[in-house]
Each structure stands twice: as structure tokens, then as C-alpha cells.
Coordinates of C-alpha atoms in Angstrom, one line a residue:
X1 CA -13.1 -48.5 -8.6
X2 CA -13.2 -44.5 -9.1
X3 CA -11.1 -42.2 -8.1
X4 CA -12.3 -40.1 -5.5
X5 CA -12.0 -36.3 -6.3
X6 CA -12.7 -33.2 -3.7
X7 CA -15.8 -31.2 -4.9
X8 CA -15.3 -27.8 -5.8
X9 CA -16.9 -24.9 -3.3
X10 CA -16.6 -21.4 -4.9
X11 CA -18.8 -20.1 -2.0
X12 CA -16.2 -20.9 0.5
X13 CA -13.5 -20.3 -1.9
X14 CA -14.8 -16.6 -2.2
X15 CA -15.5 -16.6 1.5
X16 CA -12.1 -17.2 2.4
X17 CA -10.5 -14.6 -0.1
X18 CA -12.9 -11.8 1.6
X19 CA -11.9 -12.6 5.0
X20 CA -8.2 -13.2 4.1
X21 CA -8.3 -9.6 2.3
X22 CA -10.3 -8.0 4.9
X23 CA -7.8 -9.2 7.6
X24 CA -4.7 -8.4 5.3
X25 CA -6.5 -4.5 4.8
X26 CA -7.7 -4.3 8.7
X27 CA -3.8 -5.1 9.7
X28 CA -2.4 -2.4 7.2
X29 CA -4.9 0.2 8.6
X30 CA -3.6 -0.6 12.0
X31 CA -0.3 -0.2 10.8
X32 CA -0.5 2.9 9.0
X33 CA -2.5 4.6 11.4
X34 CA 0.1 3.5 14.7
X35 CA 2.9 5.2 12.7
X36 CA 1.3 8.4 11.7
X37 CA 0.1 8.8 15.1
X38 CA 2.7 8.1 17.4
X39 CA 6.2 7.5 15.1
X40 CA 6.2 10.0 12.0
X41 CA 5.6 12.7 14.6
X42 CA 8.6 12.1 16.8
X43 CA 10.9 15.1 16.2
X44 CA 13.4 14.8 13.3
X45 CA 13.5 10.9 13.7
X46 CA 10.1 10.7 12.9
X47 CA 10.5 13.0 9.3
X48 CA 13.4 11.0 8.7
X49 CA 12.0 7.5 9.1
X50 CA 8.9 8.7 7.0
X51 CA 11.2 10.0 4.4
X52 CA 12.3 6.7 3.8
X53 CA 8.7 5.1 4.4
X54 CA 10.3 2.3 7.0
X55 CA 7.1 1.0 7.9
X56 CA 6.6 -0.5 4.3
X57 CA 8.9 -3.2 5.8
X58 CA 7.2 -4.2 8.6
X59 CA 4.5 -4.9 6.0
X60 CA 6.0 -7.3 3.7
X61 CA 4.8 -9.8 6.1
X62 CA 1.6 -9.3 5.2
X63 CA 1.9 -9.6 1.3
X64 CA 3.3 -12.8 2.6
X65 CA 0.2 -14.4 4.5
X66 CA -1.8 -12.1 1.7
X67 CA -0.2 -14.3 -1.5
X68 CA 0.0 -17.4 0.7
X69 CA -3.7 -17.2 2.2
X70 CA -5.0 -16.8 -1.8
X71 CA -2.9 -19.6 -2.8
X72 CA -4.6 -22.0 0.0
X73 CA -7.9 -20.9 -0.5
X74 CA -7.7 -22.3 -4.2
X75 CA -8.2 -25.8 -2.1
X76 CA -11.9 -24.7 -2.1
X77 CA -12.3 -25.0 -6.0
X78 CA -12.4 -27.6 -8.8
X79 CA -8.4 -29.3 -9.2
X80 CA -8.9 -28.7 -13.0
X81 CA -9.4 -24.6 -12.1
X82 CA -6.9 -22.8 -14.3
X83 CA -3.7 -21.0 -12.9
X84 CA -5.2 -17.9 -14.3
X85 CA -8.7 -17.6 -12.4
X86 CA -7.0 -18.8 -9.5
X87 CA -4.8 -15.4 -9.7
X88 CA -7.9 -12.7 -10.5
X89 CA -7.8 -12.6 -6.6
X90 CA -4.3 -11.9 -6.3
X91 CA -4.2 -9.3 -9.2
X92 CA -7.4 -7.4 -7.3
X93 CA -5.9 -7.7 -3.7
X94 CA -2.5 -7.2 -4.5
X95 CA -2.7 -3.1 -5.7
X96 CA -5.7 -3.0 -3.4
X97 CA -3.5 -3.7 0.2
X98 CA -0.7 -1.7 -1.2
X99 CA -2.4 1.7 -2.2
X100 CA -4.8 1.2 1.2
X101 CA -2.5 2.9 3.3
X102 CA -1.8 5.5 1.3
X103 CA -5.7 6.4 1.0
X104 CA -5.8 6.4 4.7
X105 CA -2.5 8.7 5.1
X106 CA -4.5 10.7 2.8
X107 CA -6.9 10.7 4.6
X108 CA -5.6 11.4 7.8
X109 CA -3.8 14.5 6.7
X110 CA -7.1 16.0 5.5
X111 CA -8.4 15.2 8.9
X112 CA -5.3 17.3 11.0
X113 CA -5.9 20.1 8.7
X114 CA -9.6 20.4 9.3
X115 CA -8.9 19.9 13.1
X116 CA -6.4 22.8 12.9
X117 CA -8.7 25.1 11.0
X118 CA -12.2 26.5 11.4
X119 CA -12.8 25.6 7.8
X120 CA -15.0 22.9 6.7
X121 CA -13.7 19.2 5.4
X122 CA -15.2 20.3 1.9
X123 CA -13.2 23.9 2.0
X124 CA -10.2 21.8 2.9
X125 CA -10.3 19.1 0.6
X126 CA -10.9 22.2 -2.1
X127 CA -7.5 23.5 -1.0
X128 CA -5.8 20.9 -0.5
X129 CA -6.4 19.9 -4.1
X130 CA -5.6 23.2 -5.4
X131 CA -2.2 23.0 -3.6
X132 CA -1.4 19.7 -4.6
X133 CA -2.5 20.3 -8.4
X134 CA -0.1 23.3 -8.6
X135 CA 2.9 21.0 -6.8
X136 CA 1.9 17.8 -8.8
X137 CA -0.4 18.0 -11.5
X138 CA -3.4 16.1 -9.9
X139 CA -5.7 16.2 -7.3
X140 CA -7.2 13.6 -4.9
X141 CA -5.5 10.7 -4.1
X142 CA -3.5 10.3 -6.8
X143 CA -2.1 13.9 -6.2
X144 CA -1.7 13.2 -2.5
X145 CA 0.4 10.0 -3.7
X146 CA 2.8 11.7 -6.8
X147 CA 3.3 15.0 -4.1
X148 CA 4.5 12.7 -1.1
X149 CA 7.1 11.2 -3.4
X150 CA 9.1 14.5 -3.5
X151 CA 7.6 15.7 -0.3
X152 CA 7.0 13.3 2.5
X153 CA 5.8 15.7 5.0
X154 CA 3.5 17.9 4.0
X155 CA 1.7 21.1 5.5
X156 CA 0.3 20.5 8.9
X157 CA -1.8 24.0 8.8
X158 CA -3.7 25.8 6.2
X159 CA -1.4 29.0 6.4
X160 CA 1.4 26.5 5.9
X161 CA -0.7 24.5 3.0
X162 CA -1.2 28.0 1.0
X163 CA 2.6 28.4 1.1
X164 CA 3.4 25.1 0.7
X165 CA 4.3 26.0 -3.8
X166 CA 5.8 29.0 -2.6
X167 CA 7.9 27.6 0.0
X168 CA 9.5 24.7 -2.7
X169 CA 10.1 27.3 -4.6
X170 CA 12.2 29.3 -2.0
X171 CA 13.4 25.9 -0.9
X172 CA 14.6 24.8 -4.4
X173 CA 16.3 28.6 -5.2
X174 CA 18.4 28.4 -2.1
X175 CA 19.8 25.2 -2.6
X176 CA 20.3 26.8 -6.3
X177 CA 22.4 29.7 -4.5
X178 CA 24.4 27.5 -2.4
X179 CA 25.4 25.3 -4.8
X180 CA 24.9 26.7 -8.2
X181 CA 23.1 24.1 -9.8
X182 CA 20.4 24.3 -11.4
X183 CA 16.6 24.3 -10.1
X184 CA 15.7 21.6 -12.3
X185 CA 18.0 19.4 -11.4
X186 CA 17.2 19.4 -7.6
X187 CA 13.7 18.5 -8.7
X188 CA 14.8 15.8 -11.0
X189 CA 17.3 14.4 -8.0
X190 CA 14.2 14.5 -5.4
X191 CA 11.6 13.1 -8.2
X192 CA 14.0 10.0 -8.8
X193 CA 14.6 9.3 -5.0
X194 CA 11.0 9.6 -4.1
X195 CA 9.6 7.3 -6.9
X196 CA 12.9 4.9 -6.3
X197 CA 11.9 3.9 -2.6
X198 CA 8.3 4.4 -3.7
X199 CA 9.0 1.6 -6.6
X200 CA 11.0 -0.7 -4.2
X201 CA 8.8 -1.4 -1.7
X202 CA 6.3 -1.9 -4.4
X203 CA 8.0 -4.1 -6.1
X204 CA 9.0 -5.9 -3.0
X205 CA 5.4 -6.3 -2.2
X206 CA 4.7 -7.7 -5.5
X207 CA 7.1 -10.2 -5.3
X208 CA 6.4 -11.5 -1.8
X209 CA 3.0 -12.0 -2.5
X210 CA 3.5 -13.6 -5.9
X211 CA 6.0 -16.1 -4.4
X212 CA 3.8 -17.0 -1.2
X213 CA 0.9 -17.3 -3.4
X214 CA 2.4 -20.0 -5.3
X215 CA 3.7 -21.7 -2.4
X216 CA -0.1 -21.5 -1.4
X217 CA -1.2 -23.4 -4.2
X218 CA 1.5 -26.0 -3.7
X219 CA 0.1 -26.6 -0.1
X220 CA -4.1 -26.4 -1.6
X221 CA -2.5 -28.9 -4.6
X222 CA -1.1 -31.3 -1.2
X223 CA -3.9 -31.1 0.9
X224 CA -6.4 -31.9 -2.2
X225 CA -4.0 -35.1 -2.5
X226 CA -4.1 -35.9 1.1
X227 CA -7.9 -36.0 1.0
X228 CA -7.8 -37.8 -2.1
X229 CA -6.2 -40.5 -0.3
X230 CA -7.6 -40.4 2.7
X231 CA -11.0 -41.2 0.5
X232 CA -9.5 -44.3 -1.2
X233 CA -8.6 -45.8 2.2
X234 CA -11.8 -45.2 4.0
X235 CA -13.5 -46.5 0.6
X236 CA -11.3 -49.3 0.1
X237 CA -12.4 -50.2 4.0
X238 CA -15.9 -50.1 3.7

């Protein structure tokens, strides 16, 4: 008597990653958005918990039902499917859900400084760029993302954003003053704090989701058993 084998559904398989994803992304926005809106602008507390980007915890969870969600979904396809396709979702959501809410602070901040300013959201994003290129070396995004690693908070106001070189500059020659060190080595100090927490909670992310996506597969791998076998008795009844 054959062996009775679940069929493989890449339409549902593919379903399932896209509404797993979209629900993972849709929670971080939430997220993200809650915090800049109503925490990071608490006085001091607020600067101080967004220094340290405390929110990033509160989203491990998701990486969690993110690499978990992925791993289950892999029930949907063929139990010969290689451990390698099974990840290509992973390796795209992954950096995808972790980068998303740092696109939308990104975007948000564009946003206040248009709302504060009669200037258009092309003049501003013009500036903006300048000032981050002359802080960080790149523009965009990716500027936004290597500036907030040394500066967390950033200008709220264009008057403030066309100072904001100057002002690091004055920033970083007065703690020269007072202690006699050396500009460069204030910079260095801030650099390797800001990429450290930066590289944590990344790494945490990683690592959660990696582990829950295997567990995942164990559970798709168990219920593909559990319908095997709930074939061979309803066969062997018949």
C-alpha cells in the first residue's frame, strides 16, 4: 500500500509569507510610529530612552512570530523542499522588518521639518541631505541611518538643521576644553557606542528570528507527519 504524502501548494505557501510579513511590517510601523509620537518626545526621558533605542526590545517579539510564522508556512510545500529555498523568505524579510522602522523614523522627521517650515517637502529633503552628507558622508536613508548612530536626536527646525555641523562642531570643541582630549577621540567614543547598540539589537533580531524559524520548520516537519498518518488510518479504514 503507498504511502500517502501531503501535496505541495507554493500558492498558499507564498500566500502565507505575504500576510505573515505584511503583519510583522504593519506591527513595527505601529510600533515605531507610538514611540516617536508620544515617548521619544517626553522631556529628557524621552531623548534618553531613544538614545538607547529601548523600543528595539519590545520588538524582538516580532522577529520571533516573524522566523517562527516562515518556518510553519514551509508545511505548504513539497517535504523534499531544500533547507535553502525554504530560507530565501527569511533572508528577504529579515533586513526588510528591521530597516522598516528606520525608513519610517526617516520619514517622520522629514515630515516635522516640513510642518515646521514654509518650505516645500522637496526643499527639505534637499537640505536635509545636504546636512546629513556633511555630518555623515551619505544622503537618504542610509545617511539618516549612519547620522542617528552618533546623533539620535536630530534637528527639529530648519534653522536648527542648518546648524546642526556647526553645532557638533562646537559641541565636540567644548568637551575638547573641558577635558583636554582630543576631538577625534570624542567622535570615535560616540561612533563606537552608536553602532554597538545599533549592532546588538540587530544581531538580536537576527538571531531570534533564525531560531524561531527553525523551530517553525520542526512544527511544518510534525504536522506534515501528523497528516501523513491521519491518511494511512482513514485509508487503511476504507
Amino acid at each position: 500500500m503507498p504511502t500517502l504524502r501531503p501535496s505541495a501548494n507554493v500558492s498558499r505557501y507564498l500566500l502565507t509569507v505575504v500576510a505573515i510579513t505584511a503583519t510583522v511590517l504593519a506591527t513595527r510601523f505601529l510600533i515605531t510610529w507610538a514611540a516617536e509620537a508620544f515617548l521619544h518626545p517626553i522631556p529628557i526621558l524621552g531623548g534618553w530612552l531613544k538614545s538607547l533605542e529601548i523600543v528595539e526590545l519590545s520588538v524582538i517579539v516580532l522577529f520571533a512570530f516573524l522566523g517562527f510564522g516562515l518556518g510553519a508556512a514551509s508545511r505548504h510545500l513539497a517535504t523534499k523542499t531544500s533547507i535553502a529555498i525554504k530560507s530565501i523568505a527569511l533572508i528577504v524579510a529579515l533586513p526588510l522588518v528591521f530597516f522598516s522602522s528606520y525608513w519610517l523614523r526617516h520619514h517622520l522627521w522629514l515630515s516635522q521639518l516640513t510642518a515646521e517650515s514654509d518650505l516645500s517637502r522637496q526643499e527639505i529633503t534637499a537640505l536635509a541631505n545636504q546636512a546629513l552628507s556633511s555630518e555623515g558622508g551619505s544622503q537618504g536613508f542610509w545617511g539618516y541611518y549612519t547620522t542617528t548612530t552618533r546623533m539620535p536626536i536630530l534637528p527639529a527646525t530648519v534653522s536648527e538643521l542648518q546648524r546642526m555641523v556647526e553645532d557638533q562642531k562646537w559641541f565636540r570643541s567644548e568637551l575638547t576644553r573641558f577635558s583636554g582630549i582630543e576631538p577625534g577621540v570624542f567622535s570615535m567614543i560616540f561612533d563606537g557606542a552608536g553602532w554597538g547598540i545599533r549592532l546588538f539589537y540587530m544581531v538580536l533580531a537576527f538571531l531570534t528570528g533564525v531560531i524561531y524559524f527553525f523551530k517553525g520548520l520542526a512544527w511544518a516537519d510534525a504536522a506534515r507527519l501528523r497528516q501523513v498518518a491521519q491518511g494511512t488510518v482513514a485509508q487503511s479504514k476504507a
